[in-house]
Coordinates of C-alpha atoms in Angstrom, one line a residue:
Chain A
M252 CA 0.0 0.0 0.0
V253 CA 1.3 3.5 -0.9
E254 CA 0.5 5.2 2.4
N255 CA -1.8 4.3 5.2
I256 CA -3.4 7.6 6.3
Y257 CA -4.3 6.0 9.6
Q258 CA -0.8 5.0 10.4
P259 CA 0.4 6.9 13.5
K260 CA 3.9 7.9 14.6
M261 CA 5.2 6.7 17.9
M262 CA 5.8 9.1 20.8
R263 CA 7.1 8.6 24.3
V264 CA 5.9 10.2 27.5
I265 CA 8.6 12.3 29.1
E266 CA 6.7 14.1 31.8
V267 CA 3.3 13.8 33.5
R268 CA 1.7 16.6 35.5
D269 CA -1.5 16.6 37.5
E270 CA -3.6 19.6 36.7
T271 CA -6.8 18.8 38.6
P272 CA -8.2 15.6 40.1
T273 CA -9.4 14.5 36.6
I274 CA -7.0 16.3 34.3
K275 CA -3.4 15.6 33.5
T276 CA -0.9 17.1 31.1
F277 CA 1.5 14.9 29.2
R278 CA 4.8 16.0 27.6
L279 CA 5.5 13.8 24.6
E280 CA 8.5 13.4 22.3
F281 CA 8.8 11.5 19.1
V282 CA 10.6 8.1 19.3
D283 CA 12.2 8.5 15.9
D284 CA 14.5 11.5 15.4
E285 CA 13.4 11.8 11.8
D286 CA 9.8 12.3 12.9
R287 CA 10.9 15.0 15.4
K288 CA 12.9 16.8 12.8
N289 CA 10.1 16.8 10.2
F290 CA 7.3 17.8 12.6
T291 CA 5.8 21.2 12.5
F292 CA 2.4 22.5 13.5
K293 CA 0.5 25.7 14.1
E294 CA -1.3 27.1 17.1
G295 CA -4.8 25.6 17.3
Q296 CA -4.2 22.3 15.4
F297 CA -5.0 19.0 16.9
G298 CA -4.0 15.3 16.6
E299 CA -5.3 11.8 17.1
F300 CA -3.6 10.3 20.1
S301 CA -3.8 6.9 21.6
V302 CA -2.4 4.5 24.1
P303 CA -2.0 1.5 21.8
G304 CA -4.9 -0.9 22.4
S305 CA -7.2 1.6 24.0
G306 CA -8.4 3.5 21.1
E307 CA -7.7 7.0 19.6
A308 CA -8.9 10.3 21.0
T309 CA -8.8 13.8 19.7
F310 CA -6.7 16.3 21.6
C311 CA -5.5 19.7 20.6
I312 CA -1.7 20.4 20.9
A313 CA -1.5 22.4 24.1
S314 CA 2.0 23.7 23.7
P315 CA 3.4 26.5 21.7
T316 CA 5.0 26.0 18.3
F317 CA 8.4 27.2 19.4
W318 CA 8.9 24.4 21.9
R319 CA 10.9 22.3 19.4
D320 CA 11.7 19.1 21.1
Y321 CA 8.3 18.0 22.5
I322 CA 4.6 18.7 22.5
E323 CA 2.1 18.7 25.4
I324 CA -1.5 17.5 25.5
T325 CA -3.9 18.0 28.3
V326 CA -6.3 15.2 28.9
K327 CA -9.5 14.9 31.0
E328 CA -10.3 11.4 32.1
V329 CA -13.7 10.4 30.9
R330 CA -13.9 7.0 29.3
R331 CA -11.7 4.2 27.8
A332 CA -9.1 6.1 25.8
T333 CA -8.6 8.9 28.3
H334 CA -8.6 6.5 31.2
A335 CA -5.7 4.7 29.5
F336 CA -3.8 8.0 29.3
H337 CA -4.3 8.6 33.0
L338 CA -2.6 5.4 33.7
L339 CA 0.6 6.3 31.8
D340 CA 4.0 6.8 33.3
V341 CA 7.1 8.5 32.0
G342 CA 8.7 6.2 29.4
D343 CA 5.4 4.8 28.1
F344 CA 4.4 4.9 24.5
V345 CA 1.6 6.7 22.8
T346 CA 0.7 7.0 19.1
F347 CA 0.1 10.2 17.3
R348 CA -1.5 11.2 14.0
G349 CA -1.4 14.8 12.9
P350 CA -1.3 17.7 13.0
Y351 CA -4.7 18.1 11.6
G352 CA -7.1 21.0 11.0
N353 CA -6.6 24.7 10.6
W354 CA -5.2 27.1 13.1
F355 CA -5.5 30.5 14.7
P356 CA -4.3 33.1 12.2
V357 CA -1.8 34.6 14.7
D358 CA 0.0 36.5 12.1
D359 CA -3.2 38.4 11.3
F360 CA -3.4 39.4 15.0
Y361 CA -0.2 41.4 14.8
G362 CA -0.8 45.0 15.8
K363 CA -4.2 44.2 17.3
N364 CA -5.6 44.1 20.8
V365 CA -5.9 40.5 21.6
M366 CA -8.3 39.1 24.1
V367 CA -8.3 35.4 25.0
I368 CA -11.2 33.8 26.9
G369 CA -10.9 30.3 28.3
G370 CA -13.2 28.1 30.3
G371 CA -12.1 25.0 32.2
I372 CA -10.1 22.7 30.0
G373 CA -11.0 24.9 27.1
I374 CA -7.8 26.8 27.9
A375 CA -5.8 23.9 26.4
P376 CA -6.2 24.9 22.7
L377 CA -5.5 28.5 23.7
R378 CA -2.3 27.8 25.6
G379 CA 0.0 27.7 22.6
L380 CA -1.5 31.0 21.4
I381 CA -1.0 32.7 24.8
H382 CA 2.6 31.6 24.9
R383 CA 3.1 32.8 21.4
V384 CA 1.6 36.3 22.2
I385 CA 3.7 36.6 25.3
K386 CA 6.9 35.6 23.4
E387 CA 6.2 38.1 20.6
R388 CA 4.6 40.6 23.0
K389 CA 5.7 43.7 21.2
K390 CA 4.0 42.7 18.0
F391 CA 0.6 42.9 19.5
G392 CA -1.5 45.7 21.1
D393 CA -3.2 45.2 24.5
F394 CA -3.3 41.6 25.6
C395 CA -6.0 40.5 27.9
I396 CA -6.8 37.0 29.3
I397 CA -10.0 35.9 31.0
Y398 CA -9.8 32.4 32.5
A399 CA -12.8 30.9 34.2
A400 CA -13.4 27.5 35.8
R401 CA -16.2 25.9 37.8
C402 CA -14.1 26.0 41.0
V403 CA -10.6 26.9 42.0
E404 CA -9.5 23.3 42.0
E405 CA -10.6 23.0 38.3
L406 CA -8.3 25.7 37.0
V407 CA -5.8 24.1 34.6
Y408 CA -2.1 25.1 34.3
K409 CA -2.4 26.8 37.7
E410 CA 1.2 27.8 38.0
E411 CA 1.3 29.4 34.6
V412 CA -2.1 31.1 35.0
Y413 CA -1.1 32.6 38.3
G414 CA 2.1 33.7 36.7
W415 CA 0.2 35.5 33.9
W416 CA -2.0 37.0 36.6
E417 CA 0.9 38.6 38.4
S418 CA 2.5 39.9 35.2
D419 CA 0.5 43.1 34.7
D420 CA 3.1 44.4 32.3
I421 CA 2.6 41.5 29.9
C422 CA -1.1 40.9 30.1
N423 CA -4.2 41.9 31.9
T424 CA -5.4 38.7 33.4
T425 CA -8.8 38.1 35.0
L426 CA -9.5 34.8 36.8
C427 CA -13.0 33.8 37.8
V428 CA -14.8 30.8 39.2
D429 CA -18.5 30.1 39.2
P430 CA -20.5 31.1 42.2
G431 CA -19.9 28.5 44.9
G432 CA -16.6 27.4 43.4
E433 CA -14.5 29.9 45.4
T434 CA -12.2 29.0 48.3
P435 CA -11.8 31.3 51.4
D436 CA -8.5 32.7 50.1
W437 CA -9.7 33.1 46.5
R438 CA -8.6 36.5 45.2
G439 CA -10.1 36.3 41.7
K440 CA -13.7 37.1 40.7
V441 CA -16.7 34.9 41.5
S442 CA -18.7 35.2 38.4
F443 CA -19.6 33.7 35.0
V444 CA -17.7 35.2 32.0
P445 CA -20.4 37.2 30.3
P446 CA -21.0 39.5 33.3
V447 CA -17.3 40.0 33.5
L448 CA -17.3 41.1 29.9
E449 CA -20.2 43.4 30.6
Q450 CA -18.2 45.0 33.4
M451 CA -14.9 45.3 31.4
K452 CA -16.5 46.6 28.3
P453 CA -13.6 45.7 26.0
S454 CA -13.3 48.1 23.1
P455 CA -14.1 46.5 19.7
K456 CA -11.7 48.9 18.1
N457 CA -8.8 47.0 16.5
G458 CA -9.6 44.0 18.6
V459 CA -9.7 40.3 18.1
V460 CA -11.1 37.8 20.6
V461 CA -10.5 34.1 20.9
V462 CA -12.8 32.0 23.0
C463 CA -12.8 28.4 24.0
G464 CA -14.7 26.5 26.7
P465 CA -17.9 24.6 27.1
P466 CA -20.3 25.2 24.2
I467 CA -22.7 27.2 26.2
M468 CA -20.0 29.5 27.5
I469 CA -18.7 30.1 23.9
R470 CA -22.1 31.0 22.7
L471 CA -22.9 33.4 25.5
C472 CA -19.5 35.1 25.3
M473 CA -20.0 35.5 21.5
E474 CA -23.4 37.0 21.9
K475 CA -22.1 39.4 24.6
L476 CA -19.2 40.4 22.5
V477 CA -21.4 41.1 19.5
E478 CA -23.6 43.2 21.8
L479 CA -20.5 45.1 22.8
G480 CA -19.9 46.0 19.2
F481 CA -17.4 43.3 18.0
S482 CA -17.9 42.2 14.5
P483 CA -18.5 38.4 14.3
D484 CA -15.5 38.0 11.9
V485 CA -13.0 39.0 14.6
L486 CA -14.4 36.6 17.1
Y487 CA -12.6 33.2 16.9
T488 CA -13.3 29.9 18.6
T489 CA -12.2 26.4 18.2
L490 CA -15.0 23.8 18.1
E491 CA -15.0 20.4 19.7
A492 CA -16.8 17.6 18.0
K493 CA -16.6 13.9 18.2
M494 CA -14.0 12.8 15.6
K495 CA -12.6 9.5 14.6
C496 CA -10.4 10.0 11.6
G497 CA -9.5 13.7 11.6
L498 CA -9.2 13.4 7.8
G499 CA -12.7 14.3 6.6
K500 CA -13.8 10.7 6.0
C501 CA -15.6 9.3 9.0
G502 CA -18.4 11.8 9.0
R503 CA -18.6 12.3 12.7
C504 CA -17.8 16.0 12.8
N505 CA -20.0 16.9 9.9
I506 CA -22.2 20.0 10.5
G507 CA -23.9 21.2 7.4
D508 CA -21.4 20.9 4.6
V509 CA -18.5 21.6 7.0
Y510 CA -16.2 19.0 8.4
I511 CA -14.9 20.4 11.7
C512 CA -11.7 18.4 11.4
K513 CA -10.9 19.8 7.9
D514 CA -12.5 23.2 7.7
G515 CA -11.9 23.8 11.4
P516 CA -11.5 23.4 14.3
V517 CA -10.9 27.2 14.3
F518 CA -13.9 29.2 13.1
T519 CA -15.0 32.8 13.4
Y520 CA -18.4 33.5 14.9
A521 CA -19.3 34.8 11.4
Q522 CA -18.7 31.4 9.9
I523 CA -20.5 29.6 12.6
E524 CA -23.6 31.8 12.1
G525 CA -23.6 30.4 8.6
F526 CA -23.9 26.8 9.8
P527 CA -27.4 25.4 9.9
G528 CA -27.2 24.7 13.6
E529 CA -26.1 21.9 15.9
V530 CA -22.9 23.7 17.0
W531 CA -24.0 24.5 20.6
Chain B
M193 CA -26.5 -2.8 -34.7
S194 CA -23.0 -2.5 -33.4
N195 CA -20.0 -4.3 -34.8
K196 CA -18.8 -5.1 -31.3
K197 CA -19.1 -8.7 -30.2
A198 CA -21.1 -9.8 -27.2
Y199 CA -21.6 -13.3 -25.8
F200 CA -24.7 -15.0 -24.7
I201 CA -24.5 -17.3 -21.7
S202 CA -27.6 -19.3 -20.9
D203 CA -28.9 -19.8 -17.4
D204 CA -27.9 -23.4 -17.2
K205 CA -24.3 -22.6 -18.1
L206 CA -24.1 -19.5 -15.8
N207 CA -22.8 -21.4 -12.7
G208 CA -20.2 -23.2 -14.8
F209 CA -19.0 -19.9 -16.3
I210 CA -18.7 -18.2 -12.9
E211 CA -16.9 -21.3 -11.5
S212 CA -14.3 -21.2 -14.4
L213 CA -13.9 -17.4 -13.9
N214 CA -13.4 -18.0 -10.2
E215 CA -10.5 -20.3 -10.9
K216 CA -8.7 -17.4 -12.6
V217 CA -9.8 -14.5 -10.4
P218 CA -11.9 -14.6 -7.2
V219 CA -15.4 -13.7 -8.1
Y220 CA -17.8 -11.7 -5.8
V221 CA -21.3 -12.3 -6.8
P222 CA -24.8 -11.8 -5.3
Q223 CA -25.8 -14.9 -3.5
R224 CA -28.8 -16.1 -1.5
F225 CA -28.4 -17.6 1.9
D226 CA -30.9 -19.5 4.0
R227 CA -30.8 -18.3 7.5
A228 CA -30.0 -21.0 10.0
D229 CA -33.2 -20.3 12.0
G230 CA -35.3 -20.6 8.9
T231 CA -36.8 -17.1 9.3
G232 CA -36.0 -16.1 5.7
I233 CA -33.4 -15.6 3.2
Y234 CA -31.0 -12.7 2.5
T235 CA -28.7 -11.8 -0.3
E236 CA -25.4 -10.1 -0.5
Y237 CA -22.2 -10.0 -2.5
R238 CA -19.8 -12.6 -1.3
P239 CA -17.0 -14.7 -2.8
Y240 CA -18.5 -17.2 -5.2
G241 CA -19.4 -20.6 -3.8
E242 CA -20.8 -19.6 -0.4
G243 CA -24.5 -19.5 -1.4
E244 CA -26.9 -19.8 -4.3
V245 CA -26.1 -17.4 -7.1
D246 CA -29.1 -14.9 -7.5
L247 CA -28.6 -12.1 -10.0
E248 CA -32.1 -10.9 -10.4
S249 CA -33.2 -9.7 -7.0
R250 CA -32.0 -6.6 -5.1
T251 CA -29.4 -7.7 -2.7
L252 CA -30.2 -6.9 0.9
L253 CA -26.7 -5.5 1.4
S254 CA -25.1 -3.3 -1.1
V255 CA -21.6 -3.7 -2.6
K256 CA -20.3 -1.2 0.0
S257 CA -18.8 -4.0 2.0
I258 CA -16.6 -5.0 -0.9
F259 CA -14.8 -1.7 -0.7
L260 CA -15.4 -0.6 2.8
P261 CA -15.7 -3.9 4.8
Q262 CA -18.1 -3.8 7.7
C263 CA -15.2 -4.4 10.0
E264 CA -11.6 -4.1 8.9
V265 CA -8.2 -4.1 10.6
I266 CA -6.4 -0.9 9.6
L267 CA -3.2 -1.6 11.6
G268 CA -1.8 -3.7 14.4
F269 CA 0.7 -3.1 17.2
T270 CA 3.6 -5.3 18.2
T271 CA 4.9 -4.4 21.6
N272 CA 8.1 -5.2 23.3
E273 CA 10.1 -3.5 26.1
E274 CA 11.9 -1.2 23.8
R275 CA 9.2 0.1 21.5
V276 CA 5.8 -0.4 19.9
D277 CA 5.7 -1.0 16.2
V278 CA 2.8 -0.2 14.0
V279 CA 2.1 -2.6 11.1
S280 CA -0.5 -2.2 8.4
E281 CA -1.2 -4.4 5.4
A282 CA -2.6 -3.6 2.0
P283 CA -6.0 -5.0 1.0
S284 CA -6.3 -8.1 -1.1
D285 CA -5.4 -9.0 -4.7
E286 CA -7.4 -8.6 -7.9
R287 CA -11.1 -9.8 -7.9
V288 CA -14.2 -9.6 -10.1
L289 CA -17.3 -8.0 -8.8
F290 CA -19.9 -9.7 -10.9
S291 CA -23.4 -8.4 -11.7
I292 CA -23.6 -5.1 -9.8
R293 CA -26.3 -2.7 -10.6
N294 CA -25.6 0.9 -11.7
C295 CA -27.0 2.3 -8.5
D296 CA -24.4 0.5 -6.5
F297 CA -21.6 1.3 -9.0
E298 CA -22.5 4.9 -9.1
A299 CA -22.6 4.9 -5.2
V300 CA -19.0 3.6 -5.2
R301 CA -17.9 6.3 -7.7
R302 CA -19.6 9.0 -5.6
L303 CA -17.8 7.8 -2.6
D304 CA -14.5 8.0 -4.5
L305 CA -14.9 11.8 -4.0
L306 CA -15.1 11.5 -0.3
F307 CA -12.3 9.0 0.1
G308 CA -10.1 10.8 -2.3
W309 CA -10.5 14.5 -1.3
D310 CA -7.4 15.9 0.5
Y311 CA -6.2 12.8 2.2
R312 CA -6.4 9.7 0.0
D313 CA -7.7 6.6 1.7
E314 CA -5.6 3.8 0.3
F315 CA -7.7 1.0 1.8
W316 CA -10.6 2.2 -0.3
F317 CA -8.6 2.9 -3.5
A318 CA -6.5 -0.3 -3.4
R319 CA -9.8 -2.2 -3.5
R320 CA -11.2 0.1 -6.1
E321 CA -8.2 -0.5 -8.3
N322 CA -8.0 -4.2 -7.9
T323 CA -11.7 -4.8 -8.6
I324 CA -12.9 -5.7 -12.1
I325 CA -16.5 -4.5 -12.4
V326 CA -19.2 -6.3 -14.4
V327 CA -22.3 -4.1 -14.4
N328 CA -25.7 -5.8 -14.8
I329 CA -27.7 -3.0 -16.4
C330 CA -31.4 -2.5 -15.6
D331 CA -33.6 -1.9 -18.7
S332 CA -36.5 -1.8 -16.3
P333 CA -36.8 -1.2 -12.5
L334 CA -36.2 -4.3 -10.3
D335 CA -39.4 -3.4 -8.4
D336 CA -41.4 -0.4 -7.2
K337 CA -38.7 0.6 -4.7
C338 CA -36.2 1.6 -7.3
F339 CA -35.7 5.4 -7.7
C340 CA -32.3 5.8 -9.2
H341 CA -33.8 8.0 -11.9
W342 CA -34.7 10.6 -9.2
V343 CA -31.0 11.1 -8.2
G344 CA -29.2 11.3 -11.5
V345 CA -28.2 7.7 -12.0
D346 CA -28.5 6.1 -15.5
P347 CA -29.7 2.6 -15.0
V348 CA -28.3 1.5 -18.4
A349 CA -25.0 3.3 -18.2
T350 CA -22.1 1.2 -19.6
E351 CA -19.1 3.5 -20.1
L352 CA -17.3 3.2 -16.8
A353 CA -17.7 -0.5 -16.3
D354 CA -15.2 -3.2 -17.4
C355 CA -17.9 -5.5 -18.7
V356 CA -21.6 -5.1 -19.1
M357 CA -24.3 -7.7 -18.9
L358 CA -28.0 -7.6 -19.7
R359 CA -30.8 -10.0 -18.9
A360 CA -32.1 -11.7 -22.1
E361 CA -34.5 -14.5 -22.6
G362 CA -33.0 -17.6 -21.0
G363 CA -29.7 -16.1 -20.0
Y364 CA -27.4 -13.0 -20.1
I365 CA -25.7 -11.1 -22.9
I366 CA -22.2 -10.0 -21.7
W367 CA -19.8 -7.6 -23.5
R368 CA -16.5 -6.0 -22.8
I369 CA -16.0 -2.3 -22.3
S370 CA -12.4 -1.9 -21.0
E371 CA -9.2 -3.9 -21.4
R372 CA -9.6 -5.2 -17.8
G373 CA -12.8 -6.9 -19.0
D374 CA -10.8 -9.3 -21.2
V375 CA -10.4 -11.9 -18.5
I376 CA -14.2 -12.3 -18.5
I377 CA -14.4 -12.5 -22.3
D378 CA -11.6 -15.1 -22.3
V379 CA -13.5 -17.4 -20.0
L380 CA -16.8 -16.8 -21.9
D381 CA -14.9 -18.0 -25.0
K382 CA -13.6 -21.0 -23.2
V383 CA -16.9 -22.2 -21.9
G384 CA -18.4 -22.0 -25.3
A385 CA -20.7 -19.0 -25.0
D386 CA -22.4 -18.0 -28.3
E387 CA -21.3 -14.8 -30.0
V388 CA -24.1 -12.3 -30.5
D389 CA -24.4 -8.6 -31.3
V390 CA -24.2 -6.0 -28.6
P391 CA -27.8 -5.1 -28.0
E392 CA -29.3 -1.6 -28.2
V393 CA -30.6 -0.9 -24.7
E394 CA -33.4 1.4 -23.7
A395 CA -34.5 1.8 -20.2
K396 CA -38.3 1.5 -19.7
G397 CA -40.5 1.9 -16.7
F398 CA -38.4 4.6 -14.9
D399 CA -41.3 7.0 -14.8
N400 CA -42.7 9.7 -12.5
A401 CA -39.3 11.0 -11.3
I402 CA -39.0 13.8 -8.8
E403 CA -35.8 15.6 -9.8
V404 CA -33.8 15.8 -6.6
D405 CA -30.6 17.1 -8.2
G406 CA -30.2 20.9 -7.8
S407 CA -32.3 21.2 -4.7
H408 CA -29.5 21.0 -2.2
N409 CA -29.4 24.7 -1.4
A410 CA -33.2 24.9 -1.0
L411 CA -33.1 22.0 1.4
F412 CA -30.3 23.6 3.3
E413 CA -32.6 26.6 3.9
I414 CA -35.2 24.5 5.6
F415 CA -32.8 23.0 8.2
T416 CA -34.6 24.8 11.1
D417 CA -38.1 24.1 9.7
E418 CA -40.7 22.5 11.9
I419 CA -41.3 19.8 9.4
W420 CA -38.4 17.8 10.8
K421 CA -40.3 17.4 14.0
V422 CA -43.3 16.1 12.1
L423 CA -41.1 13.4 10.5
E424 CA -39.5 12.5 13.8
P425 CA -41.9 9.9 15.1
S426 CA -41.2 7.6 12.1
C427 CA -37.5 7.1 12.8
I428 CA -36.5 5.0 15.8
G429 CA -32.8 5.4 15.1
C430 CA -32.1 1.7 14.6
G431 CA -29.6 2.4 11.8
I432 CA -30.6 -0.4 9.4
C433 CA -31.0 2.2 6.6
T434 CA -27.3 3.2 6.9
F435 CA -26.3 -0.4 7.1
V436 CA -27.9 -1.4 3.8
C437 CA -27.1 1.9 2.1
P438 CA -24.5 1.9 -0.6
T439 CA -23.4 5.5 0.1
C440 CA -23.5 5.6 3.9
H441 CA -19.8 5.6 4.7
C442 CA -19.5 7.0 8.3
F443 CA -17.3 4.8 10.4
E444 CA -15.9 4.3 13.8
I445 CA -12.3 3.5 14.7
Q446 CA -11.5 1.5 17.9
D447 CA -8.8 -0.7 19.2
E448 CA -9.5 -4.4 19.8
G449 CA -6.6 -6.0 21.6
S450 CA -3.5 -5.3 19.5
K451 CA -5.5 -4.4 16.4
R452 CA -6.9 -1.1 15.3
V453 CA -10.2 -1.7 13.5
R454 CA -12.6 0.5 11.7
F455 CA -16.2 -0.4 11.3
W456 CA -19.5 1.0 10.0
D457 CA -21.3 3.4 12.2
Y458 CA -24.6 5.2 11.9
C459 CA -25.6 8.8 12.3
T460 CA -29.1 8.1 13.4
G461 CA -27.9 6.7 16.7
Y462 CA -27.5 8.7 19.9
E463 CA -23.9 7.8 20.4
F464 CA -22.7 9.1 17.0
T465 CA -22.0 12.6 18.2
R466 CA -22.2 12.3 21.9
T467 CA -19.2 13.3 23.9
E468 CA -18.9 13.6 27.7
A469 CA -19.1 17.4 27.4
H470 CA -21.7 17.8 24.7
Q471 CA -24.4 16.2 22.6
P472 CA -25.2 18.4 19.6
R473 CA -28.0 16.1 18.4
P474 CA -30.0 15.0 21.4
R475 CA -33.3 14.5 19.6
Q476 CA -34.1 11.8 17.1
Y477 CA -35.4 14.2 14.5
Q478 CA -32.0 15.9 14.5
R479 CA -30.3 12.6 13.8
Y480 CA -32.7 11.7 11.1
R481 CA -32.3 15.2 9.6
Q482 CA -28.5 14.6 9.6
R483 CA -28.9 11.5 7.5
V484 CA -31.3 13.0 5.0
M485 CA -29.5 16.4 4.8
H486 CA -26.1 14.8 4.5
K487 CA -27.3 12.9 1.4
Y488 CA -29.4 15.4 -0.3
S489 CA -27.9 18.8 0.8
Y490 CA -24.5 18.6 2.4
Y491 CA -22.9 16.0 0.1
P492 CA -24.0 17.8 -3.2
R493 CA -23.0 21.2 -1.7
R494 CA -19.6 19.7 -0.9
F495 CA -18.9 17.3 -3.6
G496 CA -21.3 18.2 -6.4
V497 CA -23.3 15.0 -6.5
V498 CA -26.3 13.7 -4.5
G499 CA -25.2 11.3 -1.8
C500 CA -28.0 8.8 -2.7
T501 CA -28.2 6.6 -5.7
G502 CA -31.8 5.5 -5.4
C503 CA -31.2 1.8 -4.8
G504 CA -34.3 1.6 -2.6
R505 CA -32.8 -0.7 0.1
C506 CA -33.6 1.7 3.0
I507 CA -37.2 1.6 1.9
S508 CA -37.4 -2.2 2.1
A509 CA -35.3 -2.5 5.2
C510 CA -37.0 0.1 7.4
P511 CA -38.9 -1.5 10.3
Q512 CA -41.0 1.7 10.5
N513 CA -41.9 1.7 6.8
V514 CA -40.2 5.1 6.3
D515 CA -40.2 5.7 2.6
I516 CA -37.4 8.2 1.9
R517 CA -39.1 9.2 -1.3
E518 CA -42.2 10.3 0.5
D519 CA -40.1 12.4 2.9
I520 CA -38.1 13.9 0.0
V521 CA -41.4 14.9 -1.6
R522 CA -42.6 16.5 1.6
L523 CA -39.3 18.3 2.1
L524 CA -39.1 19.6 -1.5
K525 CA -42.6 20.9 -1.2
R526 CA -41.7 22.6 2.1
A527 CA -38.6 24.1 0.4
K528 CA -40.9 25.2 -2.5
V529 CA -38.8 23.3 -5.0
I530 CA -41.9 21.4 -6.2
K531 CA -45.6 22.2 -5.8

């Protein structure tokens, strides 16, 4: 056979970090040097990962493009495939196919005021973007991060997030947890995201916003931002859908005539408004 | 009358002919099987010799499984302490697909667009390329469930086949179209089939068509229409329509032991799009809408052809007696394409 498009590359776990009781981050490197040398991707792309024998699952690459020797993925334990990931130790093997899909057009964001809004594990696809903006900070206008989770414990990348929070000179970070999710020493906001946006009133002038989180959160944020005067074509999100192949064949992620895996996962709100429905 | 030569093979010599052909190249042919429990019979394309050859009824299962097996190993893992290796094997050698109807053949060609766009699925195309196709053209509908003429399929098309066959009194007339069809002709020669002229064929009885082609954008517009909720109670989401359908291609990939397998899946089922975080199609009407819209709106919008070839299998298989033609008519009326 010429080429098996389902044939993955082998990777090895070189670090495992606990993020929350149900979320872990894995640092992976290619087993073969050739694969490592040839590998490139862009912020927002995803891959099909698996622990051999336990099935593939779709995860976004949660590390920035300029980390050359390894990538990171952040995995919430839900069922069979992700459970197998949570049993992994350093040195174990995983398979990887990718990178697939489109990406955040970061180059188009140069000179603009960038706002990034994440909810829960929805911060994972945004992490590479955030790192990139911080690294090339001078090329962008104002940089603002809003990160929300159900409760303090559910905040992912805590160390990094608190770091951003304390670096006022780099970015203006707002952290919030849902009402009831705060701890006695919580210094962030206790609120859902749309009211925070209402309060902040970010200026739509020369601004782009990237949102990722639970579908309901994305939708409400988009609606609020449009209300605040943002044009739908500067509002970006990355959609999650059940996927099996990542190649536009298996039909899982088909919404209207769009394949999320091929035409996405990154879409503007303007594009999503053209879908027949079934996004949220 | 054409100068090209054709061969007549009588019904009593047919099995002998297929057997001789099968000695040269494995033959997949529609066959009839008695169910072990005696509840009935079903037909499908299988390697010759497993059941009773039956070329004149609509097979319960389409030819889809010849190119996209219901379950197929796409790779395997071999594990040792040092590393895990991934091994994949190419699909099988050359074979003959004998007596397929133009609806099924067209379905396979329409799926070429999906399996070939952007990433090329070599499992599909290896099987496409190693299959010699003998089309059994329909000069009249098999029964009242045929509606290929609604969706742009020519039931007597011959151009893209390797060989063509036509039912004649007491047997079949077979003639060659492409070079790959020579193997069939050689065997016909050998078994002493009579030479005849290639017949002029005219399809009859394909009447009262509703032209579906060209209505994909109008259908797209009625996505949010209430009519879908009216259609809902009919569909119970069992998935048999997708199972028998020649164009339903959606699949699942899972690991079974040290093998990674892909197998058919169905969009009318709840699990199809459900993730832990989200279910974009919680209601049955949404899942039925996905199947209908994917075929008649999304697929033509994306690939330029209707994702249905009118074989009629879903109509005969549905336990709820859903007749997709009736729903198409209702939808097209709603979309104001027809009155």
